[in-house]
PDB file of C-alpha atoms and ligand atoms in Angstrom:
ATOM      1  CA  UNK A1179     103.817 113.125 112.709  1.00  0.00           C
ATOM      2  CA  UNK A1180     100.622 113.414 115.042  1.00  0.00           C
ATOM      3  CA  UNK A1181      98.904 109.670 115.072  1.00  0.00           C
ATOM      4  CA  UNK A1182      95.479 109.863 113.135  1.00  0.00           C
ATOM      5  CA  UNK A1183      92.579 107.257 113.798  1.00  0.00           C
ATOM      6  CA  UNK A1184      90.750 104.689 111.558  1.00  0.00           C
ATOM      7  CA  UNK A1185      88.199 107.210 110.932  1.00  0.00           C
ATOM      8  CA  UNK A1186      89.931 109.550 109.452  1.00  0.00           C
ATOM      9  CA  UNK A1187      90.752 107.383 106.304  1.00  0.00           C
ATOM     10  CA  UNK A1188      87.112 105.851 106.762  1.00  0.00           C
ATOM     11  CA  UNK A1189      86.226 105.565 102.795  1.00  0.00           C
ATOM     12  CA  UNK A1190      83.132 104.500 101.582  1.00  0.00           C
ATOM     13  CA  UNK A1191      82.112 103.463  98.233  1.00  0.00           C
ATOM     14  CA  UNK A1192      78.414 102.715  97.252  1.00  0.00           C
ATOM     15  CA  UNK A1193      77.736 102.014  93.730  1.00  0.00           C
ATOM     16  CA  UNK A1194      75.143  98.976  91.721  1.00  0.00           C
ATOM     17  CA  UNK A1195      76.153  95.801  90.279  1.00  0.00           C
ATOM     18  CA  UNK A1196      75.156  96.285  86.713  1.00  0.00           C
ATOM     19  CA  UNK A1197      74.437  93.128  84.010  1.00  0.00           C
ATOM     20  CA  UNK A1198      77.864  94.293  82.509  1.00  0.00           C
ATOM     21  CA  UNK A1199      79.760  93.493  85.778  1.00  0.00           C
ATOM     22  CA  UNK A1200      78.389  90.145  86.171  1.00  0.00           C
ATOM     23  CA  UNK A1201      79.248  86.715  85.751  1.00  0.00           C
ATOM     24  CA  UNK A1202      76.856  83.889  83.809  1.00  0.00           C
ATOM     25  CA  UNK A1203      75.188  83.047  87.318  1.00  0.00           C
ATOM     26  CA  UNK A1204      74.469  87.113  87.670  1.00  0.00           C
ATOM     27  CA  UNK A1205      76.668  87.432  90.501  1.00  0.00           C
ATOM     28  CA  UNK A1206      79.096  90.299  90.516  1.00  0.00           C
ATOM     29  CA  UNK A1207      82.515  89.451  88.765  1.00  0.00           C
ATOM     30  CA  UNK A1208      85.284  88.754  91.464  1.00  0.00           C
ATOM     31  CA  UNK A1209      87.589  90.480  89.861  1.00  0.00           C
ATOM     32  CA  UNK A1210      85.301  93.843  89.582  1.00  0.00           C
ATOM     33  CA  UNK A1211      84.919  94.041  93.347  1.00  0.00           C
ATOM     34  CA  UNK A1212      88.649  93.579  93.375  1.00  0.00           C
ATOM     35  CA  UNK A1213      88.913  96.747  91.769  1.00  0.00           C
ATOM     36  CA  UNK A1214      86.162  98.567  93.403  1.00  0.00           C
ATOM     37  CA  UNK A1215      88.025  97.551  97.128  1.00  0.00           C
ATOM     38  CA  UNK A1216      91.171  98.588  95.795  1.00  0.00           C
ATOM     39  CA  UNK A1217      89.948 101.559  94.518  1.00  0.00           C
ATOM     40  CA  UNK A1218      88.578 102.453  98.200  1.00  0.00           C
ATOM     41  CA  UNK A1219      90.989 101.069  99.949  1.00  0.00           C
ATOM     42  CA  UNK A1220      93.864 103.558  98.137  1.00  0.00           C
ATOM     43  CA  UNK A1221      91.704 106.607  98.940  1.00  0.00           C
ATOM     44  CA  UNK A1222      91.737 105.299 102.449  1.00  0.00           C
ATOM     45  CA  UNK A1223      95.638 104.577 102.183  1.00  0.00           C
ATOM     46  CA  UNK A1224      95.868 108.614 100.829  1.00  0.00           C
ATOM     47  CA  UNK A1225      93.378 109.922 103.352  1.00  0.00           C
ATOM     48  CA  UNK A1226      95.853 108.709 106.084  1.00  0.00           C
ATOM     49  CA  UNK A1227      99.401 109.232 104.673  1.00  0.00           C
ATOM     50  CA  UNK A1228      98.820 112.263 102.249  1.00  0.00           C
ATOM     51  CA  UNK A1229     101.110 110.533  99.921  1.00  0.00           C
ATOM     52  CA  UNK A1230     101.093 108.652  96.398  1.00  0.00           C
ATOM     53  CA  UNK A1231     100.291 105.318  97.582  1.00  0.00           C
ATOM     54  CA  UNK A1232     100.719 101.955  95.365  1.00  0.00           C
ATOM     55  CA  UNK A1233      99.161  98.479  96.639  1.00  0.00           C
ATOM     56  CA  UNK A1234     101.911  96.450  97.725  1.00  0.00           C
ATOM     57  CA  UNK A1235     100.237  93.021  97.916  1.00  0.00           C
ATOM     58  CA  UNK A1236      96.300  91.726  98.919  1.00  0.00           C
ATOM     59  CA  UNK A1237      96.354  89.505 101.916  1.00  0.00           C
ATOM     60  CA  UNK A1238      93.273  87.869 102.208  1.00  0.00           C
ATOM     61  CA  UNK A1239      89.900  88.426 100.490  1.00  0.00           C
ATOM     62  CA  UNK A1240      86.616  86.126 101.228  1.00  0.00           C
ATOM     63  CA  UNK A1241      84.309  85.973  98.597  1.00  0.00           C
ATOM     64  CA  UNK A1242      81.678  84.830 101.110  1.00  0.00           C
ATOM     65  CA  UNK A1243      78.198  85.636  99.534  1.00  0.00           C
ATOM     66  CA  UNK A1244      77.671  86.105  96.115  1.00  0.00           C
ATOM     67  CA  UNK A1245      76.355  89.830  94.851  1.00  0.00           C
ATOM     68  CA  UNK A1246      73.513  89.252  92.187  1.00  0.00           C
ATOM     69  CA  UNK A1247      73.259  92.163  89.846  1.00  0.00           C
ATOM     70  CA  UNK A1248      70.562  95.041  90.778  1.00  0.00           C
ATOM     71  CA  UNK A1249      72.549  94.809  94.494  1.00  0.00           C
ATOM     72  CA  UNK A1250      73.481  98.075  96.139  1.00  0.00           C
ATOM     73  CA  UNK A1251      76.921  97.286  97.413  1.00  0.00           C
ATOM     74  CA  UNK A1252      78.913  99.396 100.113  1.00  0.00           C
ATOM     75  CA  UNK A1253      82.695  99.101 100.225  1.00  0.00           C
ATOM     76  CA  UNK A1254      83.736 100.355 103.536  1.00  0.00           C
ATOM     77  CA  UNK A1255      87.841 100.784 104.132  1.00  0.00           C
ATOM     78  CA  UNK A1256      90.077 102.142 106.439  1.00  0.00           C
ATOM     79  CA  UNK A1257      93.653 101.952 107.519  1.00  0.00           C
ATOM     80  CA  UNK A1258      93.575  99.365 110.699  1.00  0.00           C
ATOM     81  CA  UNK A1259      97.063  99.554 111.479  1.00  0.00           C
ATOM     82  CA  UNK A1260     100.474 101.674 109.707  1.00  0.00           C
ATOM     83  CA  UNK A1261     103.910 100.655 110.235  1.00  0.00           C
ATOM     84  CA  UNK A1262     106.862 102.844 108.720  1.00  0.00           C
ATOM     85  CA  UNK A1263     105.617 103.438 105.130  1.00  0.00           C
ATOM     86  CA  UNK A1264     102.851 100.657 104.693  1.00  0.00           C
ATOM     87  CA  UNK A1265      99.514 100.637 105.992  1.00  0.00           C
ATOM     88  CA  UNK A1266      96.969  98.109 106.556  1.00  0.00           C
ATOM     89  CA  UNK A1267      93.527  98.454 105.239  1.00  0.00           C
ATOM     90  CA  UNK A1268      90.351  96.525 106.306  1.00  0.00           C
ATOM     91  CA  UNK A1269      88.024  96.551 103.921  1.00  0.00           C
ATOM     92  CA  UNK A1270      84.213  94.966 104.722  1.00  0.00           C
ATOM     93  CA  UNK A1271      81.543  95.055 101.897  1.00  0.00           C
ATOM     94  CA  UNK A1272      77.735  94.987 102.318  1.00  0.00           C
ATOM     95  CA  UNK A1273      75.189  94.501 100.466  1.00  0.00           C
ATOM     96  CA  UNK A1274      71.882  96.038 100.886  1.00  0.00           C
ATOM     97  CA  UNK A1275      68.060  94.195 100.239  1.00  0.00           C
ATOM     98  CA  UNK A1276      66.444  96.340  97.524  1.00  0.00           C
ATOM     99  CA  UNK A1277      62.948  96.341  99.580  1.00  0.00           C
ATOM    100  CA  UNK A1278      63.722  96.535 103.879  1.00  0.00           C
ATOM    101  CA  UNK A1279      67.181  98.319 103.221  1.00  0.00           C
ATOM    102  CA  UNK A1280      69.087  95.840 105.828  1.00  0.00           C
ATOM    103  CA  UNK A1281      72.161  96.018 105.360  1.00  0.00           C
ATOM    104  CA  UNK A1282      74.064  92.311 104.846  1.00  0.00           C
ATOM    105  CA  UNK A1283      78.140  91.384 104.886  1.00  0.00           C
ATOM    106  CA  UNK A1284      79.059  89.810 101.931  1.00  0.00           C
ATOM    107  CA  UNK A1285      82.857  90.085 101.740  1.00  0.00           C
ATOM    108  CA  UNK A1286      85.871  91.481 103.669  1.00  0.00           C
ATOM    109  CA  UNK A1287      89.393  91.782 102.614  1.00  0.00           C
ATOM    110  CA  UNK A1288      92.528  93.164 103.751  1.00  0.00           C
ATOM    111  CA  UNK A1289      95.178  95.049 101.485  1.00  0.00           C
ATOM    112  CA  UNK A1290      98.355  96.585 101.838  1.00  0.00           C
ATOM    113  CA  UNK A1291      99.674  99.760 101.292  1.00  0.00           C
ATOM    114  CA  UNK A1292     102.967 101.519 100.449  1.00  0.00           C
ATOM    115  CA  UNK A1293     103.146 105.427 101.093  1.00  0.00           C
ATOM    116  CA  UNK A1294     106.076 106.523  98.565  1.00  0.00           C
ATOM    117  CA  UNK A1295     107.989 109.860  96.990  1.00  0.00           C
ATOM    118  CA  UNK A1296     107.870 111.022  93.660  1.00  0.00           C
ATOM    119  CA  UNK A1297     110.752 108.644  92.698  1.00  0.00           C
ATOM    120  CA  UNK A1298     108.558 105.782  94.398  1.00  0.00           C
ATOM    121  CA  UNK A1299     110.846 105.164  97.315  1.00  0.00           C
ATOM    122  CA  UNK A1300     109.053 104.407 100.423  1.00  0.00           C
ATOM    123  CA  UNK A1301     107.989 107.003 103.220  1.00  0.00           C
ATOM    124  CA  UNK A1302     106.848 107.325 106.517  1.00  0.00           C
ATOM    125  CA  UNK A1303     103.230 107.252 107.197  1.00  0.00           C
ATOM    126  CA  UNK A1304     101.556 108.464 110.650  1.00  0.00           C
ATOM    127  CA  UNK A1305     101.022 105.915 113.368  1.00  0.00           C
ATOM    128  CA  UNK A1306      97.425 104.712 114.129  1.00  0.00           C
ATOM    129  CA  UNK A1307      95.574 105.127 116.982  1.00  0.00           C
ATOM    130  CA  UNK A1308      92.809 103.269 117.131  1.00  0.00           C
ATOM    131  CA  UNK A1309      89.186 103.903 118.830  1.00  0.00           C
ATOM    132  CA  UNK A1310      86.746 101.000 119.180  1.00  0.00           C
ATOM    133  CA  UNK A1311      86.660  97.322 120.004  1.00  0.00           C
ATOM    134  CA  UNK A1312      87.017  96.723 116.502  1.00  0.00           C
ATOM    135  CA  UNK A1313      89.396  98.867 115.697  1.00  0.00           C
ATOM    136  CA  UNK A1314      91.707  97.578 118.749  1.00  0.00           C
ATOM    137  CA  UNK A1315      91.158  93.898 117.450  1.00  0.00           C
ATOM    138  CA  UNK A1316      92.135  94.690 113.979  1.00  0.00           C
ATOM    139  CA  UNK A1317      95.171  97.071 115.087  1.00  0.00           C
ATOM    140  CA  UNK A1318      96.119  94.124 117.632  1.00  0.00           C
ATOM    141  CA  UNK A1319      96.331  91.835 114.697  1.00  0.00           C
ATOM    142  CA  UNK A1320      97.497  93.498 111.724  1.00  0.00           C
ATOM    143  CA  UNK A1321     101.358  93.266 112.864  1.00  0.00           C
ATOM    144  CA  UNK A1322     101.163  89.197 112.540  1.00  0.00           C
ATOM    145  CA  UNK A1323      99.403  89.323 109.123  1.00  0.00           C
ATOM    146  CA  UNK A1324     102.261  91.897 108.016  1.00  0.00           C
ATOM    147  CA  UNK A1325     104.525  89.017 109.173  1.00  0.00           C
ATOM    148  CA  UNK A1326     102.647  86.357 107.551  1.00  0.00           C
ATOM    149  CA  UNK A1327     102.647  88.428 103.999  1.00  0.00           C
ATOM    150  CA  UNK A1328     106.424  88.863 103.857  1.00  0.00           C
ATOM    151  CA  UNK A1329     106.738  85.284 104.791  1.00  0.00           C
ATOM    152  CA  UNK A1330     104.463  84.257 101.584  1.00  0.00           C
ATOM    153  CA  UNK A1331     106.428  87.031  99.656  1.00  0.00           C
ATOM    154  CA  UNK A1332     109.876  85.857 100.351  1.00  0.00           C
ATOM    155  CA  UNK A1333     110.624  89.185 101.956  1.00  0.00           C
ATOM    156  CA  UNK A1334     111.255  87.888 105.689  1.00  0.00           C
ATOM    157  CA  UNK A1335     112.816  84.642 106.870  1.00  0.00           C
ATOM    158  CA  UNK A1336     110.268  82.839 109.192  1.00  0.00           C
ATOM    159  CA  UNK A1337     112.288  82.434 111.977  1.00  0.00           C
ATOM    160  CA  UNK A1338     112.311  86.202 112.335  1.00  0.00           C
ATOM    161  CA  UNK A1339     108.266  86.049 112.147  1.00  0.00           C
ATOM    162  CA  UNK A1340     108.114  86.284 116.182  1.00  0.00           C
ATOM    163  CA  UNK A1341     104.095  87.309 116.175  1.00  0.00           C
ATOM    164  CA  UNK A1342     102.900  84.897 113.376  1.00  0.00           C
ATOM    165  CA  UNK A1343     105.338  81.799 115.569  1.00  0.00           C
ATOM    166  CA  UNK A1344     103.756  83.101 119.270  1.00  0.00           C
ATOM    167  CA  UNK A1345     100.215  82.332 117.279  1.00  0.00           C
ATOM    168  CA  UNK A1346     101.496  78.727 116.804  1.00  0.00           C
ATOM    169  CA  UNK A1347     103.551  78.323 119.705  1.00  0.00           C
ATOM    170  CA  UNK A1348     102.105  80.191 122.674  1.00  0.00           C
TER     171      UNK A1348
HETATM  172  C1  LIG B2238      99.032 115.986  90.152  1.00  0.00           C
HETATM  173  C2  LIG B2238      97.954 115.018  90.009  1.00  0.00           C
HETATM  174  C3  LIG B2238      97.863 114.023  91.026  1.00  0.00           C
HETATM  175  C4  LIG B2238      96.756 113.113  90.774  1.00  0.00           C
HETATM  176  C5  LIG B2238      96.687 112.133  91.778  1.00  0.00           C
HETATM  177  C6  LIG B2238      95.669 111.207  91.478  1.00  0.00           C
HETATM  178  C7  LIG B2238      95.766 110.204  92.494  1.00  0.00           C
HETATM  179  C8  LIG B2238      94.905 109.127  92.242  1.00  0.00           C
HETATM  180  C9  LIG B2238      95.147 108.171  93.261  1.00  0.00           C
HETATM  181  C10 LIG B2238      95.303 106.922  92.645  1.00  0.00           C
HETATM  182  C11 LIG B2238      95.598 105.962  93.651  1.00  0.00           C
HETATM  183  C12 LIG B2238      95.682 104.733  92.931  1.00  0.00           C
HETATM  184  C13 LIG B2238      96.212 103.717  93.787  1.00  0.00           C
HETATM  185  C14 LIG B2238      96.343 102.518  92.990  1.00  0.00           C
HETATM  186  C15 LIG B2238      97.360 101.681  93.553  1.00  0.00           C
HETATM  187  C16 LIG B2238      97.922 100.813  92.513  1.00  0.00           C
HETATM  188  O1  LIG B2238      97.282 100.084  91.833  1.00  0.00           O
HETATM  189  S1  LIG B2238      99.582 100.866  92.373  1.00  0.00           S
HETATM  190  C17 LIG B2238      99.951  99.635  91.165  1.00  0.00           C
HETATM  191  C18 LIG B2238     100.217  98.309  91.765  1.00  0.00           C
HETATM  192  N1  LIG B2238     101.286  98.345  92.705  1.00  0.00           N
HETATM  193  C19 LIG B2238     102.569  98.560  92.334  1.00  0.00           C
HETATM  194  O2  LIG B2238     102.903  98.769  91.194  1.00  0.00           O
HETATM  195  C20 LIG B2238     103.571  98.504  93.433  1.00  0.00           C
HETATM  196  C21 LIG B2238     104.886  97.925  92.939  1.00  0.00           C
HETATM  197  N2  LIG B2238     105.765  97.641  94.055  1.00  0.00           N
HETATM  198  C22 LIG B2238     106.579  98.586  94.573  1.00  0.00           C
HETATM  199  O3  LIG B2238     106.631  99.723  94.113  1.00  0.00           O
HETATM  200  C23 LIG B2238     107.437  98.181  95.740  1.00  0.00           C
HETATM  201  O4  LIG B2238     107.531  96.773  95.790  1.00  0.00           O
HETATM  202  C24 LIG B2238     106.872  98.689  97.102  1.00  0.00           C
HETATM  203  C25 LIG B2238     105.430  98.208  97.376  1.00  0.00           C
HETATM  204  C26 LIG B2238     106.889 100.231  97.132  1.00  0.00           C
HETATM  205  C27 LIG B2238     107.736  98.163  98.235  1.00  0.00           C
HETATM  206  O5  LIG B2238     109.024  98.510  97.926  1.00  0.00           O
HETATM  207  P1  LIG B2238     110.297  97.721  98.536  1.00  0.00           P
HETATM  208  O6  LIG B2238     111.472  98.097  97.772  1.00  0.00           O
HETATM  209  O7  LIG B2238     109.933  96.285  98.728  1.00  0.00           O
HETATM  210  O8  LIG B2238     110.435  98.480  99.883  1.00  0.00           O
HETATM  211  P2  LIG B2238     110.675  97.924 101.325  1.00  0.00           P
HETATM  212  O9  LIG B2238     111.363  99.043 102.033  1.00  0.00           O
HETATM  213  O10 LIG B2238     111.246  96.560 101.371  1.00  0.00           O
HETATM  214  O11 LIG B2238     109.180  97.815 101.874  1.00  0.00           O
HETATM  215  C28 LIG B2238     108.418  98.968 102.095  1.00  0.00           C
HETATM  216  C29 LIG B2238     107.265  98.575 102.984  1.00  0.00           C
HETATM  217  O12 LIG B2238     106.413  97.704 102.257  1.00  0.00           O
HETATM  218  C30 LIG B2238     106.151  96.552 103.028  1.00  0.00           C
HETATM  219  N3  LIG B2238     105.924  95.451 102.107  1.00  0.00           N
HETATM  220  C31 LIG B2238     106.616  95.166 100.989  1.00  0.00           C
HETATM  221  N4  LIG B2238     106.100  94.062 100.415  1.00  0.00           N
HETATM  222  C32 LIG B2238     105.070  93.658 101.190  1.00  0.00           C
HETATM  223  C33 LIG B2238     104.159  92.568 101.142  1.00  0.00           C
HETATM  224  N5  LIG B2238     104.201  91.672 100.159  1.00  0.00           N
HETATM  225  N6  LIG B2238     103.233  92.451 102.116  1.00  0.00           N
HETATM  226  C34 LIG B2238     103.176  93.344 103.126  1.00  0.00           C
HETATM  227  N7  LIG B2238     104.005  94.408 103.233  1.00  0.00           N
HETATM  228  C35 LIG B2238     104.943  94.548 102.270  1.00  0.00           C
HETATM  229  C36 LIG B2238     107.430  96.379 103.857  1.00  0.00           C
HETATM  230  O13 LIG B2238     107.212  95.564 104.996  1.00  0.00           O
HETATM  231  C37 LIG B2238     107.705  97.807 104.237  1.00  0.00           C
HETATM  232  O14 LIG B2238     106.808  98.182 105.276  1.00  0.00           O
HETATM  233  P3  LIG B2238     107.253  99.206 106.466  1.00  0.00           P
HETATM  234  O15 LIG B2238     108.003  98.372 107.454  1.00  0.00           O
HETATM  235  O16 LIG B2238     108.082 100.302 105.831  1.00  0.00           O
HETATM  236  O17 LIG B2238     105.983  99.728 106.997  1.00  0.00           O
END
């Protein structure tokens, strides 16, 4: 399988916060821009592995600025880093001022997910080869948080966490 790059699973989302989708304060519901990063992040996942792709778990998410309703909000995924059949996905949301048009971060997350067959048994997904700065960072990264999430999931014994310990240990 040829490697692909973060941009070619680049998937962005921009849609409004509507009164609906919004807490008593006005702010967009957590939960709804859980859905709407999960729903770009598994067209990114798909864009990269041309599979069926299921979320295996969400590994961090900052809800760092709140989104008041009227906001135009950009969800902006793509697959940092893929190991045999899961992929990483960075996900950064923005938010953008109704009158200038600058564009603002509000939130970032990172998800994983599985490439699988039709009988849900996991696949193997094309490497990543990634481009910018950014993209390097995030690639450089991504195996530690992989070790840190099956660590948390009670899917990898510590000790064999050799990234997430060098972080600690040097
Ligand atoms: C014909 C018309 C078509 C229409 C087409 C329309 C398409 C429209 C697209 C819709 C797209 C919607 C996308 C929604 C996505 C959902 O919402 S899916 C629903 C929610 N998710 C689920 O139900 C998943 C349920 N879980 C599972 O199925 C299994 O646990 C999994 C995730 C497949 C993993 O299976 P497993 O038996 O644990 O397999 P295992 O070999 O141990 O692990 C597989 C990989 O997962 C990794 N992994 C497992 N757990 C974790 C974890 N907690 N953290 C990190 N990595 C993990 C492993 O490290 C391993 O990685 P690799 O080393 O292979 O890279």
């Amino acid at each position: 399988m040829e490697p692909k790059t973060p941009a070619q699973s680049r998937t962005i989302l921009t849609d409004l916060v509507l009164p609906s989708e919004t807490n008593p304060l006005n702010n967009l519901f957590g939960g709804e821009l859980l859905a709407r990063m999960d729903r770009a992040a598994s067209i990114a996942a798909r864009r990269h592995s041309r599979r069926i792709v299921v979320t295996a778990s969400v590994n961090h998410v900052a809800f760092n600025r709140a989104v008041p309703v009227g906001s135009v909000v950009t969800v902006d995924a793509a697959v940092s880093r893929a190991f045999s059949s899961s992929m990483e996905i960075f996900i950064d949301v923005w938010i953008e001022d109704r009158y200038s048009g600058e564009r603002t971060k509000a939130n970032e997350a990172i998800y994983t997910f599985v490439a699988v067959d039709d009988t849900g048994k996991p696949t193997k997904v094309p490497e990543i080869r990634p481009e910018t700065d950014l993209e390097k960072e995030r690639y450089a990264a991504a195996l530690r948080r992989k070790q840190l999430s099956l660590v948390l999931a009670g899917k990898m014994d510590p000790s064999q966490a050799t990234e997430l310990k060098a972080l600690f240990m040097g």
